[in-house]
Amino acid sequence: MPEAVPCDLVITNAYIYIDSEREIAGGWIALAEGRVHSVGADPRQTPAATTRIDAQGRLVTPGLVNVHHHMYQNLTRSYAPVVNASLFDWLTMLYPMWAEIDDESVYLSTWVAMAELLLGGCTLSSDHMYVHPRRELIDAQIRAATDLGFRFYANRGSMTRSTADGGLPPVTVVQDADEILADCVRLIDGYHDPSPGAMTRIALAPCSPSRSPHSSWPRPHASPRAATCAYIPTSPRTGTS
């Protein structure tokens, strides 16, 4: 009978929190191909593994999930002139700064955001990227996630109404509906992975109605793969995604 293929990792001697109904003191957890293979309390049942870690009684929990972020805004975090501003004043004062973001600054701000999340136990995050002064900025975010090995749900935000149309953002960070839809299709076809345990997925997340009218909101049927892609419209009541 052939020997069983070993797991990638086994963590032993751990206090394992599984869910609100189950915790294991002094237990073990095995991982294979990036997913939990098995858990247990009896050390004699620990499966073979390529790597073994003795947790020495430390707590092991499922990775936390962050459902809302604007990672590029790390670039202006604690910017003194706006720290006490109202929401709309905060936005209008920062939009001109965000209009200068590029591939490098988006990559670095995303990398920092994800590293901070990992240090806090978060292993999956979405991110709402809705300013697009340059093309393919979400690609830079996906590169950062890939480099860190971070599970990422990129939300392709969009705005069509600028100050020229009575909106808040400057013309340089908004796009027309055709450009938005074309980029949504490109991102879905290029990066969206609907398989279980996927490391990268794409969602479509138009911005608030005041900045992106309902008629221009992209719908997830423009690509064959889009049927597996989440569509996250904003709330007409709150204007937030």
Short mmCIF file of C-alpha atoms in Angstrom, two decimals:
data_model
loop_
_atom_site.label_atom_id
_atom_site.label_comp_id
_atom_site.label_asym_id
_atom_site.label_seq_id
_atom_site.Cartn_x
_atom_site.Cartn_y
_atom_site.Cartn_z
CA MET A 1 0.00 0.00 0.00
CA PRO A 2 1.58 3.36 -0.99
CA GLU A 3 2.50 5.78 1.78
CA ALA A 4 0.22 8.76 2.30
CA VAL A 5 1.45 12.03 0.83
CA PRO A 6 2.59 14.20 3.75
CA CYS A 7 0.88 17.46 4.56
CA ASP A 8 2.75 20.70 3.96
CA LEU A 9 2.67 21.83 7.59
CA VAL A 10 1.68 20.54 11.01
CA ILE A 11 1.49 22.81 14.04
CA THR A 12 1.56 20.89 17.32
CA ASN A 13 1.23 21.69 21.02
CA ALA A 14 -1.15 24.55 20.26
CA TYR A 15 -4.29 25.98 21.80
CA ILE A 16 -6.52 25.79 18.73
CA TYR A 17 -9.61 27.92 18.34
CA ILE A 18 -11.77 26.41 15.59
CA ASP A 19 -15.09 28.18 16.14
CA SER A 20 -17.41 29.24 18.95
CA GLU A 21 -18.36 25.61 19.55
CA ARG A 22 -14.93 24.00 19.49
CA GLU A 23 -11.50 24.66 20.98
CA ILE A 24 -8.65 22.21 21.48
CA ALA A 25 -6.04 22.69 24.18
CA GLY A 26 -2.70 21.04 23.41
CA GLY A 27 -3.90 20.08 19.94
CA TRP A 28 -2.49 19.97 16.43
CA ILE A 29 -3.57 21.32 13.06
CA ALA A 30 -2.37 20.12 9.65
CA LEU A 31 -2.36 22.12 6.41
CA ALA A 32 -2.08 20.91 2.83
CA GLU A 33 -2.10 22.92 -0.39
CA GLY A 34 -2.94 26.12 1.48
CA ARG A 35 -5.99 24.77 3.27
CA VAL A 36 -6.73 23.07 6.59
CA HIS A 37 -6.32 19.33 6.19
CA SER A 38 -7.24 18.11 9.68
CA VAL A 39 -7.17 18.96 13.38
CA GLY A 40 -6.97 16.82 16.48
CA ALA A 41 -6.06 16.44 20.12
CA ASP A 42 -4.25 13.07 20.15
CA PRO A 43 -0.57 13.55 19.19
CA ARG A 44 -0.45 9.91 18.01
CA GLN A 45 -2.82 10.83 15.18
CA THR A 46 -0.73 13.74 13.90
CA PRO A 47 -0.20 13.25 10.13
CA ALA A 48 3.20 13.31 8.48
CA ALA A 49 4.25 16.74 7.25
CA THR A 50 7.08 18.35 5.35
CA THR A 51 7.35 21.04 8.05
CA ARG A 52 6.52 20.78 11.73
CA ILE A 53 6.16 23.67 14.20
CA ASP A 54 5.89 23.33 17.97
CA ALA A 55 3.58 26.17 19.04
CA GLN A 56 4.64 25.74 22.70
CA GLY A 57 1.09 26.35 23.90
CA ARG A 58 0.44 29.43 21.77
CA LEU A 59 -2.98 30.29 20.39
CA VAL A 60 -3.77 29.28 16.79
CA THR A 61 -6.91 30.75 15.21
CA PRO A 62 -8.44 31.00 11.74
CA GLY A 63 -7.19 34.03 9.82
CA LEU A 64 -9.26 37.15 10.32
CA VAL A 65 -11.13 38.70 7.38
CA ASN A 66 -11.15 42.44 6.67
CA VAL A 67 -14.18 43.38 4.59
CA HIS A 68 -13.56 47.09 3.93
CA HIS A 69 -10.39 49.02 3.19
CA HIS A 70 -8.97 51.81 1.01
CA MET A 71 -5.33 50.80 1.07
CA TYR A 72 -4.01 53.63 -1.09
CA GLN A 73 -5.19 56.05 1.62
CA ASN A 74 -2.26 54.89 3.75
CA LEU A 75 -0.34 57.46 1.72
CA THR A 76 -2.20 60.32 3.41
CA ARG A 77 -2.90 58.75 6.79
CA SER A 78 -2.69 61.32 9.63
CA TYR A 79 -2.22 64.18 7.16
CA ALA A 80 -2.50 67.06 9.63
CA PRO A 81 -4.62 69.55 7.63
CA VAL A 82 -7.54 67.09 7.35
CA VAL A 83 -7.50 65.04 10.56
CA ASN A 84 -10.42 67.00 12.06
CA ALA A 85 -12.27 67.75 8.83
CA SER A 86 -15.79 66.61 8.01
CA LEU A 87 -16.13 63.77 5.52
CA PHE A 88 -16.76 65.87 2.43
CA ASP A 89 -14.11 68.44 3.37
CA TRP A 90 -11.69 65.57 4.02
CA LEU A 91 -12.41 64.14 0.59
CA THR A 92 -12.17 67.39 -1.35
CA MET A 93 -8.87 68.28 0.34
CA LEU A 94 -7.32 64.87 -0.33
CA TYR A 95 -8.59 64.18 -3.85
CA PRO A 96 -5.91 66.41 -5.44
CA MET A 97 -3.24 64.43 -3.59
CA TRP A 98 -4.77 61.10 -4.57
CA ALA A 99 -4.81 62.30 -8.18
CA GLU A 100 -1.01 61.96 -8.10
CA ILE A 101 -0.87 58.27 -7.15
CA ASP A 102 0.92 55.93 -9.53
CA ASP A 103 1.93 52.29 -9.86
CA GLU A 104 4.75 52.54 -7.33
CA SER A 105 2.82 54.41 -4.64
CA VAL A 106 -0.17 52.08 -4.94
CA TYR A 107 2.07 49.02 -4.72
CA LEU A 108 3.85 50.35 -1.63
CA SER A 109 0.71 51.53 0.18
CA THR A 110 -1.00 48.21 -0.53
CA TRP A 111 2.06 46.24 0.63
CA VAL A 112 2.18 48.21 3.89
CA ALA A 113 -1.57 47.79 4.47
CA MET A 114 -1.39 44.04 3.92
CA ALA A 115 1.70 43.65 6.11
CA GLU A 116 -0.10 45.49 8.92
CA LEU A 117 -3.14 43.27 8.50
CA LEU A 118 -0.99 40.13 8.60
CA LEU A 119 0.68 41.30 11.81
CA GLY A 120 -2.81 41.57 13.32
CA GLY A 121 -3.83 38.07 12.24
CA CYS A 122 -5.77 39.01 9.10
CA THR A 123 -5.11 36.76 6.11
CA LEU A 124 -7.86 37.93 3.72
CA SER A 125 -8.92 41.43 2.83
CA SER A 126 -11.04 43.21 0.31
CA ASP A 127 -10.06 46.66 -0.89
CA HIS A 128 -12.18 49.35 -2.54
CA MET A 129 -9.96 51.14 -5.06
CA TYR A 130 -12.13 53.83 -6.61
CA VAL A 131 -9.73 56.56 -7.78
CA HIS A 132 -8.07 55.84 -11.11
CA PRO A 133 -5.88 58.73 -12.24
CA ARG A 134 -3.72 56.20 -14.09
CA ARG A 135 -4.38 52.85 -15.69
CA GLU A 136 -3.82 49.44 -14.11
CA LEU A 137 -3.42 50.55 -10.49
CA ILE A 138 -5.29 47.49 -9.25
CA ASP A 139 -2.67 45.39 -11.02
CA ALA A 140 -0.10 46.95 -8.68
CA GLN A 141 -2.24 45.93 -5.70
CA ILE A 142 -2.47 42.37 -6.95
CA ARG A 143 1.32 42.25 -7.35
CA ALA A 144 1.74 43.35 -3.74
CA ALA A 145 -0.70 40.67 -2.54
CA THR A 146 1.09 38.02 -4.61
CA ASP A 147 4.50 39.06 -3.30
CA LEU A 148 3.27 38.77 0.30
CA GLY A 149 1.21 35.60 -0.22
CA PHE A 150 -1.90 37.45 0.96
CA ARG A 151 -5.43 36.40 -0.01
CA PHE A 152 -6.96 39.41 -1.76
CA TYR A 153 -10.44 40.40 -2.96
CA ALA A 154 -9.85 43.46 -5.14
CA ASN A 155 -12.94 45.67 -5.50
CA ARG A 156 -12.80 47.61 -8.77
CA GLY A 157 -14.40 50.90 -7.74
CA SER A 158 -15.52 53.52 -10.22
CA MET A 159 -16.64 57.16 -10.36
CA THR A 160 -18.04 58.96 -13.41
CA ARG A 161 -19.16 62.30 -11.96
CA SER A 162 -16.47 64.90 -11.28
CA THR A 163 -16.49 68.52 -10.14
CA ALA A 164 -17.32 69.42 -13.74
CA ASP A 165 -20.64 67.56 -13.30
CA GLY A 166 -21.41 68.73 -9.77
CA GLY A 167 -19.56 65.90 -8.02
CA LEU A 168 -16.77 65.96 -5.44
CA PRO A 169 -13.73 64.38 -7.16
CA PRO A 170 -11.59 66.17 -9.73
CA VAL A 171 -11.80 65.23 -13.39
CA THR A 172 -8.43 63.47 -13.19
CA VAL A 173 -9.66 60.61 -10.98
CA VAL A 174 -12.94 59.73 -12.71
CA GLN A 175 -13.59 57.72 -15.88
CA ASP A 176 -16.42 57.33 -18.34
CA ALA A 177 -18.62 54.24 -18.35
CA ASP A 178 -16.97 52.64 -21.40
CA GLU A 179 -13.49 52.91 -19.87
CA ILE A 180 -14.74 51.53 -16.56
CA LEU A 181 -16.47 48.55 -18.17
CA ALA A 182 -13.45 47.74 -20.34
CA ASP A 183 -11.17 47.69 -17.31
CA CYS A 184 -13.65 45.59 -15.30
CA VAL A 185 -13.62 42.99 -18.06
CA ARG A 186 -9.82 43.11 -18.28
CA LEU A 187 -9.39 42.59 -14.52
CA ILE A 188 -11.94 39.78 -14.34
CA ASP A 189 -10.46 37.94 -17.31
CA GLY A 190 -6.90 38.47 -16.12
CA TYR A 191 -7.12 37.88 -12.39
CA HIS A 192 -10.46 36.63 -11.08
CA ASP A 193 -10.19 33.07 -9.75
CA PRO A 194 -13.57 31.60 -8.73
CA SER A 195 -12.11 28.33 -7.42
CA PRO A 196 -12.34 27.43 -3.71
CA GLY A 197 -9.46 28.84 -1.69
CA ALA A 198 -8.48 31.25 -4.46
CA MET A 199 -5.81 33.80 -3.63
CA THR A 200 -7.16 36.54 -5.93
CA ARG A 201 -10.69 37.54 -6.79
CA ILE A 202 -12.25 40.60 -8.36
CA ALA A 203 -15.48 42.36 -7.39
CA LEU A 204 -17.18 45.28 -9.10
CA ALA A 205 -17.86 48.12 -6.65
CA PRO A 206 -19.17 51.40 -8.10
CA CYS A 207 -18.85 54.36 -5.77
CA SER A 208 -21.68 56.28 -4.11
CA PRO A 209 -24.61 57.52 -6.23
CA SER A 210 -23.50 61.16 -5.85
CA ARG A 211 -20.26 60.29 -7.63
CA SER A 212 -21.35 57.51 -9.99
CA PRO A 213 -24.97 57.55 -11.23
CA HIS A 214 -26.85 54.25 -11.31
CA SER A 215 -27.05 54.36 -15.09
CA SER A 216 -23.27 54.09 -15.35
CA TRP A 217 -22.76 51.33 -12.79
CA PRO A 218 -20.96 48.41 -14.46
CA ARG A 219 -22.81 45.11 -14.43
CA PRO A 220 -20.96 41.78 -14.09
CA HIS A 221 -22.18 40.26 -17.36
CA ALA A 222 -19.65 41.80 -19.73
CA SER A 223 -17.30 38.81 -19.49
CA PRO A 224 -17.99 35.04 -19.46
CA ARG A 225 -16.04 34.76 -16.21
CA ALA A 226 -18.02 37.63 -14.66
CA ALA A 227 -20.86 35.28 -13.71
CA THR A 228 -18.67 34.23 -10.76
CA CYS A 229 -17.72 37.79 -9.85
CA ALA A 230 -19.37 39.70 -6.99
CA TYR A 231 -21.21 42.93 -7.71
CA ILE A 232 -21.15 45.32 -4.74
CA PRO A 233 -23.21 48.46 -5.40
CA THR A 234 -23.20 51.21 -2.82
CA SER A 235 -26.08 51.96 -0.52
CA PRO A 236 -28.32 54.75 -1.81
CA ARG A 237 -29.11 55.60 1.84
CA THR A 238 -25.56 55.96 3.12
CA GLY A 239 -23.61 56.53 -0.07
CA THR A 240 -21.01 54.02 1.11
CA SER A 241 -19.93 50.69 -0.31
#
